[in-house]
XYZ file of C-alpha atoms in Angstrom:
579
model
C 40.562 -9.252 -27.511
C 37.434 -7.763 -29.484
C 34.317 -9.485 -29.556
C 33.756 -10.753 -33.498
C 31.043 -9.143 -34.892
C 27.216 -9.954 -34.378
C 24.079 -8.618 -35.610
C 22.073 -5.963 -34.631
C 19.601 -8.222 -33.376
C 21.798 -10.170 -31.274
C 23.609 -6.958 -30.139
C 19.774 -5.767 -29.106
C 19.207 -9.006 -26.854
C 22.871 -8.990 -25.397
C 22.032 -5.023 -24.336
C 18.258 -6.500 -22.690
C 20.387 -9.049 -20.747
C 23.221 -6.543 -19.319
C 20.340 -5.096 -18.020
C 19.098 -7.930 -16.329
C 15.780 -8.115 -17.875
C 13.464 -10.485 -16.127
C 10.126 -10.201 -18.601
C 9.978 -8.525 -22.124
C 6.439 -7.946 -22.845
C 5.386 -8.048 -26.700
C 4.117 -9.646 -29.809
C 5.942 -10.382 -32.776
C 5.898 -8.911 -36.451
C 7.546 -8.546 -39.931
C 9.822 -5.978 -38.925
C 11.060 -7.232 -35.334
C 11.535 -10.792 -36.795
C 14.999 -11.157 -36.185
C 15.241 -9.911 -32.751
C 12.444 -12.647 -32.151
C 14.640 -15.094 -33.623
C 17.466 -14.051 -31.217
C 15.019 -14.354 -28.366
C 14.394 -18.036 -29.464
C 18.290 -18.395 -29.059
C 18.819 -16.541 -25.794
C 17.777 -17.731 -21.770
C 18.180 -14.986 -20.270
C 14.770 -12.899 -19.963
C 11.370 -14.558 -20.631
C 9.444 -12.916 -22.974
C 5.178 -12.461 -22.617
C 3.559 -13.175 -25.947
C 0.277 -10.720 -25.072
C -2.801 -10.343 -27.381
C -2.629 -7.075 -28.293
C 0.216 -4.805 -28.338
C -1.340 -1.693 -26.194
C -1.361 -4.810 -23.430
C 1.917 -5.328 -23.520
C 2.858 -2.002 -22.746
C 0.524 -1.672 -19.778
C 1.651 -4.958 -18.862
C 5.393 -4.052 -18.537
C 4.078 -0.463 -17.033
C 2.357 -2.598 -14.196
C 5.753 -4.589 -13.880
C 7.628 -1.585 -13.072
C 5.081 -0.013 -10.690
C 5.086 -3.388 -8.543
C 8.753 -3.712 -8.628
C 10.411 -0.159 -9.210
C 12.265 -1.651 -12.123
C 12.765 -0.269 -15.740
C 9.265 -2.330 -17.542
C 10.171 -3.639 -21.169
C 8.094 -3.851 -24.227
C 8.629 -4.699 -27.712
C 6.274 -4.650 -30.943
C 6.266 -4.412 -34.640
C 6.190 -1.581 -36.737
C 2.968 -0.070 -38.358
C -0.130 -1.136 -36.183
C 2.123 -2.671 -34.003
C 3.619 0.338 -32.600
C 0.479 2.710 -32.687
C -1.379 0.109 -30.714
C 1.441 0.626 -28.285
C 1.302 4.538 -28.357
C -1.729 4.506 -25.603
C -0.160 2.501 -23.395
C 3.485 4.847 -23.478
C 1.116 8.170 -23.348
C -0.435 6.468 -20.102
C 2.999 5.435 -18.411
C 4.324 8.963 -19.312
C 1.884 10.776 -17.368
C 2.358 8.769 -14.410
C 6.187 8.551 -14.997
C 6.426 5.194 -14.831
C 9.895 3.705 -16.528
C 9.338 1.897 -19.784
C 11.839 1.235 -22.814
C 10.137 0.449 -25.640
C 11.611 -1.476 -28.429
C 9.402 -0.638 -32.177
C 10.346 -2.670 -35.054
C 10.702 0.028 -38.318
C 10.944 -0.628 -42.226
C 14.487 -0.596 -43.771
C 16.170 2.704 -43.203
C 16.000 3.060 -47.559
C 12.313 3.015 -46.910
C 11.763 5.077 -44.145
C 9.369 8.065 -45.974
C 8.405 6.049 -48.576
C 4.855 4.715 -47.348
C 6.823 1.493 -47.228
C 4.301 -1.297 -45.986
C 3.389 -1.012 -42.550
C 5.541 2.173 -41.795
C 4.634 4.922 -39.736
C 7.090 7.528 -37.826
C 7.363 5.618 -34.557
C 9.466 8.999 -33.732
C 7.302 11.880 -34.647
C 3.816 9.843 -33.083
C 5.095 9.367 -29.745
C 7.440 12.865 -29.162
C 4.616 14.640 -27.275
C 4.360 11.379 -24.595
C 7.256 10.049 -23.861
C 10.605 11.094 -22.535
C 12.886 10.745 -24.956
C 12.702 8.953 -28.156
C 15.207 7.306 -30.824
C 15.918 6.439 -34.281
C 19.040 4.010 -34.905
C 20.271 4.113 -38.463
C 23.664 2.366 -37.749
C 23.769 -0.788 -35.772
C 27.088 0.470 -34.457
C 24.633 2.841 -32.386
C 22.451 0.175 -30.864
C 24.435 -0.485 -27.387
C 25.063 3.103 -26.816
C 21.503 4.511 -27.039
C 20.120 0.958 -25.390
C 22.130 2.165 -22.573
C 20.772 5.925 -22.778
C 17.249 4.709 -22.891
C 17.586 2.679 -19.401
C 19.061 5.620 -18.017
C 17.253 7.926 -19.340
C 13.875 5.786 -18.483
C 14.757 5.534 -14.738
C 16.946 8.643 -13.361
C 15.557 12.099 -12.571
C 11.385 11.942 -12.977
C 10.622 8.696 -14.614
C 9.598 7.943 -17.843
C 9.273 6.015 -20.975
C 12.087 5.706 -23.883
C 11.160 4.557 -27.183
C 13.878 3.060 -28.984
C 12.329 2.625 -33.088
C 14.903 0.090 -34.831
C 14.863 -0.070 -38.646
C 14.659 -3.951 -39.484
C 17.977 -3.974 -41.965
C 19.638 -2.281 -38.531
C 19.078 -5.640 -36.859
C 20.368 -7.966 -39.513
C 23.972 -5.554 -40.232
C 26.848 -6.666 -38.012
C 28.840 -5.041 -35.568
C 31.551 -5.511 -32.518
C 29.355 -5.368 -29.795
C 30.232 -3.537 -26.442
C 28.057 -2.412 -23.814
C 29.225 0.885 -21.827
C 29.205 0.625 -18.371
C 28.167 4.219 -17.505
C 26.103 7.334 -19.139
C 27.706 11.011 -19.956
C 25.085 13.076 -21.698
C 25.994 16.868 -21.290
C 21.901 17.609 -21.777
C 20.814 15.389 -19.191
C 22.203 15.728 -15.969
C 18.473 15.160 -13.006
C 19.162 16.937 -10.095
C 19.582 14.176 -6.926
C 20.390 16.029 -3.657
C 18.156 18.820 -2.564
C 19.762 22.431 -1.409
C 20.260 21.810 2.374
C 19.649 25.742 3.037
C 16.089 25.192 1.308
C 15.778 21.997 3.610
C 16.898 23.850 6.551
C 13.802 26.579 5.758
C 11.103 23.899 5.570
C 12.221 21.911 8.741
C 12.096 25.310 10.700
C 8.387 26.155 8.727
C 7.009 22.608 9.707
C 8.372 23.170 13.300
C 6.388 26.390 13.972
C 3.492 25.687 11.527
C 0.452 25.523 14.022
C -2.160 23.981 11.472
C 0.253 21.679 9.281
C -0.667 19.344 6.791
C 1.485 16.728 4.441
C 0.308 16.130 1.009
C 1.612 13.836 -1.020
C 1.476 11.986 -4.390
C 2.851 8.998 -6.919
C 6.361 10.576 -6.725
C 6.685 9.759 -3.036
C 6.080 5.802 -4.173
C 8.298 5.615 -7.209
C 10.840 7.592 -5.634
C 11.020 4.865 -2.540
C 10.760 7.988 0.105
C 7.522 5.724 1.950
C 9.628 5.000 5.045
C 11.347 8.690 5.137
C 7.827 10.121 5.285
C 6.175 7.847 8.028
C 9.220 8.541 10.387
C 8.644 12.352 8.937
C 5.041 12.256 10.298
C 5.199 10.401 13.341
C 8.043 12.654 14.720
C 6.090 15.493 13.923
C 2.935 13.769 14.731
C 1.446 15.893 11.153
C -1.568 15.164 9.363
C -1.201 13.129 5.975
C -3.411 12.970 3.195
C -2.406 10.861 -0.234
C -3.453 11.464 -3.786
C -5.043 8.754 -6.085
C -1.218 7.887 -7.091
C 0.346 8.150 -3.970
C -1.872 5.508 -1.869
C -0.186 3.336 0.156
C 2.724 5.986 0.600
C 1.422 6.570 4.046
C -0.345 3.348 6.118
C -4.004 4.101 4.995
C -4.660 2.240 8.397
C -2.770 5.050 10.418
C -4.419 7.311 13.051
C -2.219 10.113 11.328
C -4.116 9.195 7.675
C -6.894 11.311 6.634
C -7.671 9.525 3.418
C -7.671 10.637 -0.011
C -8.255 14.000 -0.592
C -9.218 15.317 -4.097
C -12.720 15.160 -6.610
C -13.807 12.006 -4.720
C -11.366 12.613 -1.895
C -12.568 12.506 2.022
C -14.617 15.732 3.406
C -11.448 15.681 6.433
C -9.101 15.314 3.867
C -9.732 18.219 1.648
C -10.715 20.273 4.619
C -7.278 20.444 6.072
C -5.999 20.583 2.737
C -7.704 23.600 2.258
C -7.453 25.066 6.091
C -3.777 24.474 6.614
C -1.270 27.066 7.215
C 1.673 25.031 6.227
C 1.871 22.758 3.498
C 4.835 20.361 1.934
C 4.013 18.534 -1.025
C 6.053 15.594 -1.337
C 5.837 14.179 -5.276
C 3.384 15.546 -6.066
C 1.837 17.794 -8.070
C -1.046 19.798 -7.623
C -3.220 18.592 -10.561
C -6.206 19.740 -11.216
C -8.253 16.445 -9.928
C -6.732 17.409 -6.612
C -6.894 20.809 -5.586
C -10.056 21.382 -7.761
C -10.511 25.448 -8.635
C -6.865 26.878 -7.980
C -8.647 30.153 -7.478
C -10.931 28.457 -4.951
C -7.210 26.605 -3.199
C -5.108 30.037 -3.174
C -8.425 32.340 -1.396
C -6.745 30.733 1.948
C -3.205 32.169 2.512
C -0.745 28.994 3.304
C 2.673 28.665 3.349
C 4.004 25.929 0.324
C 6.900 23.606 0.419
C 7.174 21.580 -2.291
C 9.858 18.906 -3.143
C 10.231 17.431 -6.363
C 12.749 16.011 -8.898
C 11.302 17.521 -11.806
C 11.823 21.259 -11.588
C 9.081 21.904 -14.499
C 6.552 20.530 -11.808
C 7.231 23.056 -9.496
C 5.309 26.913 -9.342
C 3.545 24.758 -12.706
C -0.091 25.039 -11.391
C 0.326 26.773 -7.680
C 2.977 29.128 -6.817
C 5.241 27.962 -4.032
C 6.914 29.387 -0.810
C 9.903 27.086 -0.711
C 10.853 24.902 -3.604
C 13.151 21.842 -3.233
C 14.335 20.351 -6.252
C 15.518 16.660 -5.654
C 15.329 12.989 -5.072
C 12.346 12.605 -2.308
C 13.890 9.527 -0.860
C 17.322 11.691 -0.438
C 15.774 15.210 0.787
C 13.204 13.480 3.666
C 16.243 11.189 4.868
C 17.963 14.671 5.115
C 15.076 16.988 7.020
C 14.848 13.714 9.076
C 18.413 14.180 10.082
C 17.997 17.462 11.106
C 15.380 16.784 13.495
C 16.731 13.885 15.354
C 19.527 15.932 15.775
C 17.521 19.407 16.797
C 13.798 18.093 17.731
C 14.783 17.252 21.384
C 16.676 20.579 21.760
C 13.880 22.441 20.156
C 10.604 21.051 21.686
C 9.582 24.161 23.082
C 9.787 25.842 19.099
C 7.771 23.398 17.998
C 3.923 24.650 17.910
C 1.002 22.803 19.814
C -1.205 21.650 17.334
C -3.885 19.778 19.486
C -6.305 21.980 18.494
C -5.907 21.487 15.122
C -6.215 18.033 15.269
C -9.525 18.569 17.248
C -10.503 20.541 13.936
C -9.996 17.396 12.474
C -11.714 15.312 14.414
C -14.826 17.021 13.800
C -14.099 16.975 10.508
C -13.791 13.072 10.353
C -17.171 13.029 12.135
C -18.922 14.121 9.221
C -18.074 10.737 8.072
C -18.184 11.346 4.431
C -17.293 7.468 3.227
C -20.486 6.140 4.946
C -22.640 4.629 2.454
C -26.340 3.029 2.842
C -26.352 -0.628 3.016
C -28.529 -3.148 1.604
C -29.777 -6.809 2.117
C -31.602 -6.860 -1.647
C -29.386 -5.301 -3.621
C -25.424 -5.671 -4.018
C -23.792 -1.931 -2.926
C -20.428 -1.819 -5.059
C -18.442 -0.018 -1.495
C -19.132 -3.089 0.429
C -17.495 -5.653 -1.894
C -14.266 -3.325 -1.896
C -14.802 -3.689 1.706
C -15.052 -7.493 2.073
C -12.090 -7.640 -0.567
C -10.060 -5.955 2.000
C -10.851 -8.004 4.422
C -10.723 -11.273 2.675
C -7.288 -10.323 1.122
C -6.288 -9.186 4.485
C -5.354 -5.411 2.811
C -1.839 -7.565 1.426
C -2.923 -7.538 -2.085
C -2.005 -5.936 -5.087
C -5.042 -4.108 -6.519
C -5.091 -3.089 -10.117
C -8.191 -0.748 -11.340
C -9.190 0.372 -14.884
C -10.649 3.585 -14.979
C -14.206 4.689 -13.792
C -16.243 4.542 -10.560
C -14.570 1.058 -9.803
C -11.709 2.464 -9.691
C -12.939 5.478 -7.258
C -14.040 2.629 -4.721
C -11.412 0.957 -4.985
C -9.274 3.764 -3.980
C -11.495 5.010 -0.967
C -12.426 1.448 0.486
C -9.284 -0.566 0.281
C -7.047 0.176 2.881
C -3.712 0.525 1.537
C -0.879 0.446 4.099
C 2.300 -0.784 1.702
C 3.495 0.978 -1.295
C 3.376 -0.447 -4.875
C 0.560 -2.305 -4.174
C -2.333 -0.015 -5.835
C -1.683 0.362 -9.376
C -4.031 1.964 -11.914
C -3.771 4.632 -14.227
C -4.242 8.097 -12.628
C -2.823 11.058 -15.555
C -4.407 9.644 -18.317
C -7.191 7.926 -17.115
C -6.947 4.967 -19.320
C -10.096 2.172 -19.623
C -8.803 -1.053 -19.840
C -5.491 -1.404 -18.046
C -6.868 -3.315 -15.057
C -6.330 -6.891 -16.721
C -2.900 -5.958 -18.202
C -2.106 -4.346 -15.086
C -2.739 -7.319 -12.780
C -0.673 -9.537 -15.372
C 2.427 -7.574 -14.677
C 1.935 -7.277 -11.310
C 1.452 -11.426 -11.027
C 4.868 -11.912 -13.017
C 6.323 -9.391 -10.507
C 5.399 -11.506 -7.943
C 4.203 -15.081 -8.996
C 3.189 -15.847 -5.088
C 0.947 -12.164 -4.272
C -3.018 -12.166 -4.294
C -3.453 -10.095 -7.164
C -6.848 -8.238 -8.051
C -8.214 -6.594 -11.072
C -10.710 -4.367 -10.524
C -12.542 -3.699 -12.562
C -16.240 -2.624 -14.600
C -17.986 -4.344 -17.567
C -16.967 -1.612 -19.407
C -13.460 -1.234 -19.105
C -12.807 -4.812 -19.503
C -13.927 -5.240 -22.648
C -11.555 -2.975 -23.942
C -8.703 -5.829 -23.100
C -10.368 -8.513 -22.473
C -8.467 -11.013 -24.990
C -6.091 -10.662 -22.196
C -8.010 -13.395 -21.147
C -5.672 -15.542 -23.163
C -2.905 -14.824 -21.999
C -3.575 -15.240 -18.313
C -4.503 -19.009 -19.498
C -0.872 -19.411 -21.385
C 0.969 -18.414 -18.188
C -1.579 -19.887 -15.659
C -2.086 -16.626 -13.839
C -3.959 -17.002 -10.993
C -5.026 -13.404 -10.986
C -9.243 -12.945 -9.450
C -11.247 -10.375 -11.549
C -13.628 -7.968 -9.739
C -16.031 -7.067 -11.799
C -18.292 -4.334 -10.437
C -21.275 -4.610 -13.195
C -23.560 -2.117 -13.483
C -24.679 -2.206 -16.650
C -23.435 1.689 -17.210
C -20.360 3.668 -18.077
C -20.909 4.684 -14.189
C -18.825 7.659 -14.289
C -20.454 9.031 -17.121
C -23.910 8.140 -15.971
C -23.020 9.741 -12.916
C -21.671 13.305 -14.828
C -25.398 12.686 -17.038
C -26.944 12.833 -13.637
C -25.519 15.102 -12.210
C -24.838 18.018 -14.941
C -27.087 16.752 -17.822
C -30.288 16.560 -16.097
C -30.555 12.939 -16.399
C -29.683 12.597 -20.211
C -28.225 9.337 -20.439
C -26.311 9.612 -23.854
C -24.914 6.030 -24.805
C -23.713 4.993 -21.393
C -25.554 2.336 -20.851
C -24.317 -0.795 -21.606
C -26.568 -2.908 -23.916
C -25.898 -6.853 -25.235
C -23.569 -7.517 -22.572
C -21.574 -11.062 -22.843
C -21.963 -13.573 -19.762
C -18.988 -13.533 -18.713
C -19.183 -16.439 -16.762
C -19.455 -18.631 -20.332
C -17.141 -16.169 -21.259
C -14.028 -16.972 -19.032
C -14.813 -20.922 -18.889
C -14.332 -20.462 -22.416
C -10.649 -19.791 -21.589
C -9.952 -22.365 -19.320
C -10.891 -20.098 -16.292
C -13.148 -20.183 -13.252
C -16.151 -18.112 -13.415
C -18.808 -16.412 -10.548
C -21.787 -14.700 -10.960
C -22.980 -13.113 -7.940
C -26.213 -11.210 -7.302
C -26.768 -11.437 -3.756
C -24.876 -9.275 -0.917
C -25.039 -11.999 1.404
C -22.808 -14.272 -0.966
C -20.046 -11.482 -1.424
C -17.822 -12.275 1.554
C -18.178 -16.056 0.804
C -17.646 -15.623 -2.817
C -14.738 -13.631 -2.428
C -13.116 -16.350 0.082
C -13.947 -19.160 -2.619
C -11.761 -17.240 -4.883
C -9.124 -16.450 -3.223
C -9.269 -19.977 -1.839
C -8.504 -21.296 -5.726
C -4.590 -20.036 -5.476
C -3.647 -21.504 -8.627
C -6.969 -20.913 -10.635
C -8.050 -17.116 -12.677
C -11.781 -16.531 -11.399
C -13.371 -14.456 -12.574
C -16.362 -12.722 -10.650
C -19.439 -10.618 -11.883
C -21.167 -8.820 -9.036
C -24.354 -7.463 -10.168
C -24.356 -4.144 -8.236
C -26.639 -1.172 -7.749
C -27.044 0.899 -10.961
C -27.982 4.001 -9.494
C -24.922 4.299 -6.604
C -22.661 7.146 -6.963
C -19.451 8.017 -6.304
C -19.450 10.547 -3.365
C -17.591 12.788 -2.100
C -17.581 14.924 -5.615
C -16.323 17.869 -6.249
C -17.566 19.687 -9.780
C -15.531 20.983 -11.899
C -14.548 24.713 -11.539
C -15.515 24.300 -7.530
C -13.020 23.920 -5.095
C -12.167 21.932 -2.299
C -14.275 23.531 0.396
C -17.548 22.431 -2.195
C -17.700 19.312 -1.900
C -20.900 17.287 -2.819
C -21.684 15.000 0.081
C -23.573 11.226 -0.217
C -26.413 13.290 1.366
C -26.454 15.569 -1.903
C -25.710 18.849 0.382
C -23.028 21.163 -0.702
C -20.379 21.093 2.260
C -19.141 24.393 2.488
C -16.449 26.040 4.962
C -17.413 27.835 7.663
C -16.333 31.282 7.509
């Protein structure tokens, strides 16, 4: 018996549901009014009315970083959907699975400078996965189904689906197809076990090894494959900014984050190794710094990833493994529980590389001065930690915040650090931590966070009072664009060009103006206790301003065009390998 026919609009909300769609994220408009009036009808997913629509696109991006599941957004045409384009461009360069739903004008208008029309298509082609236009509402299922696949298979993604507003009002039989054929598309899964074979017998004879690895080893669930990787092999592990909490930052094994504001141990055995695998990751340039600099040391390369246009991209490669982490570490795992035992004695020693390392790690690169009189921005990371009990998820906007955040909390679970890496976007933090509380109404969740960035989202603010998000904001205020300031320092001699922050609100007033708690602390000895009061307040938003240090930097740095080996140290000395 066929289904009697039912608009486009219903047809869109039946395809959400199939999917089992917990959260849309989105804010209505003229051109998406009726799919909103099919969401009044429906009680199946719960849709987030944000304030702004580049919000809700962050917000469903946080969603799926917290969860692993395919993050939903959906906003009008016009305004609506450019607001939306930073948020897609920032989830596409951290491949992070979004379908997003854009209302568009009637298909007869489409080119005519029809009110509020712009091409949804053509804006958002160079930053997104795929991208389509449905002019028949007999399409709609289909390519709803293509977009969720598309969205979450091979290297992640978002999917814009742009939806003409007579599309959703024209009837149809509706059917939803169980499965995906697309003779274009086909990700490659399992990796070639003779290029597996090659890197297990490289890692076993590799006498100064090292295991890099990045945001691909999160999303593509391979955490657990890699810790019982390392600990058989007993290997050094460093993470990048995206792939923290991929290895148990707590771990002996763990040499922290290695990179521009990486650890001096870190980078050095990034750059002193003799055997690398990259695992998801991809050599950007934030991370290896100079490639010149990186290739002067001969090294052997493995390097797996899904996405073969990542690999050879920036840094030529020894052994390349195309496929699914998850599925190729489970399978070099496999190998050696079968042939470790057997093959001790192949093996290399390596104890005196690790004793390179140790005197590496005594350089202690992350120490930081102190101080009773004024608040250092390190040590409330530090006590947030340690209040939170490292089992929280942290969101970051984009800055020096977000640099401290990343060397100071100790991340030892996956999915739990979220913040935008590729793109580098200022105000996701508040967004970010509103997806990640809907992912998980019951986690401590933490934004944070600079006075800068915030303000860029900050009616956000409104819609953690709707939903009674208990989310804590840590403000690290300043009173500068620190990063910035720092660069002025640093390479501009001082020239402070519009970075600092003048006629700032108080944003104490400012949150009890929404209905939420606010803190203003000025004094280190009140951090820890602050911090507990929050986090105390489970169902209450609090939102806390810690006056900190203007003039602290961000250290390790490394400049651009130097490498790894050139790292500028807290004590402002140029760290350079010893020949």
């Amino acid at each position: 018996m066929t289904n009697p026919n039912i608009t486009g609009a219903e047809i869109l909300i039946r395809c959400i549901n199939e999917e089992k769609v917990k959260f849309v994220f989105g804010y209505p408009g003229g051109a998406v009014l009726h799919i909103y009036d099919e969401i009044y009808k429906q009680n199946g997913f719960k849709h987030i009315l944000v304030r702004h629509e580049q919000a809700a696109v962050h917000a469903a991006d946080a969603y799926s970083r917290a969860t692993g599941d395919v993050g939903v957004a959906l906003v009008t045409s016009g305004p609506g959907a450019t607001n939306a384009v930073t948020g897609i461009a920032t989830a596409y360069m951290d491949s992070i699975p979004l379908v997003i739903i854009s209302g568009q004008v009637p298909v007869p208008a489409i080119g005519m400078d029809a009110f509020q029309e712009v091409d949804m298509v053509g804006i958002t082609r160079p930053c997104v996965k795929h991208n389509f236009l449905v002019k028949d509402v007999k399409d709609i299922a289909a390519t709803m189904k293509k977009a969720f696949y598309i969205a979450a298979s091979g290297r992640p993604g978002p999917v814009v689906v742009d939806i003409p507003k007579d599309i959703t009002a024209h009837f149809a039989e509706y059917f939803y197809p169980k499965t995906v054929e697309m003779r274009s598309y086909n990700p490659v899964l399992k990796g070639h076990s003779g290029q597996i074979k090659k890197a297990v017998k490289l890692l076993l004879e590799a006498k100064r090894p090292m295991i890099y690895t990045g945001g691909g080893l999160v999303l593509g669930d391979g955490t657990e494959e890699l810790i019982k990787l390392a600990r058989t092999l007993n290997y050094p592990v460093t993470n990048t900014l995206m792939g923290l909490g991929g290895y148990p930052a707590t771990d002996k094994q763990f040499l922290g984050m290695l990179g521009m504001h990486g650890t001096y141990e870190a980078n050095m055995a990034m750059q002193n190794c003799d055997v690398l695998i990259a695992v998801g990751a991809r050599f950007d340039d934030r991370v290896i710094g100079n490639p010149e600099n990186f290739l002067s040391q001969p090294r052997t390369i493995i390097h797996i990833d899904v996405d073969p246009s990542s690999i050879s991209k920036r840094v030529k490669v020894d052994v390349p493994i195309v496929g699914h982490v998850q599925s190729v570490l489970r399978e070099m795992n496999e190998i050696l529980s079968s042939d470790i035992m057997a093959n001790e004695k192949k093996q290399s020693n390596i104890s005196s590389w690790w004793k390179q390392i140790d005197e590496w790690r005594n350089v202690k690169s992350m120490v930081y001065q102190n101080s009773s009189t004024v608040i250092k921005p390190q040590y409330v990371i530090e006590k947030l930690w340690e209040v939170t009990k490292g089992d929280a998820y942290i969101t970051s906007d984009v800055g020096q915040h977000q640099m401290w955040a990343a060397q100071y909390y100790k991340f030892d679970k996956p999915r739990r650090w979220i913040n935008s890496g590729g793109l580098g976007t200022m105000g996701v933090g508040l967004p970010y931590a509103m997806g990640c509380q809907f992912a998980d109404k019951n986690a401590q969740v933490a934004c944070v966070t600079g006075e800068g960035s915030i303000q860029m989202n900050i009616q956000e603010l409104s819609t953690c009072a709707q939903y009674g998000l208990p989310i804590k904001v840590i403000m690290l205020n300043n009173r500068y664009l620190g990063m910035v300031r720092q660069w002025q320092e640093f390479f501009y001699e001082n020239r402070y060009s519009e970075s600092y922050m003048d006629s700032l609100p108080d944003f104490v007033k400012l949150a009890e103006s929404y209905g939420h708690v606010g803190m203003k602390i000025t004094n280190p000895a009140d951090v820890e206790g602050a911090l507990k009061e929050a986090f105390a307040k489970k169902d209450k938003f609090v939102f806390m301003d810690f006056i900190t240090d203007q003039d602290e930097n961000v250290f390790p740095m490394i400049a651009n065009g130097k490498g790894l080996s050139e790292m500028i140290l807290g004590n402002d000395h140029i760290a350079r390998e010893e020949d």
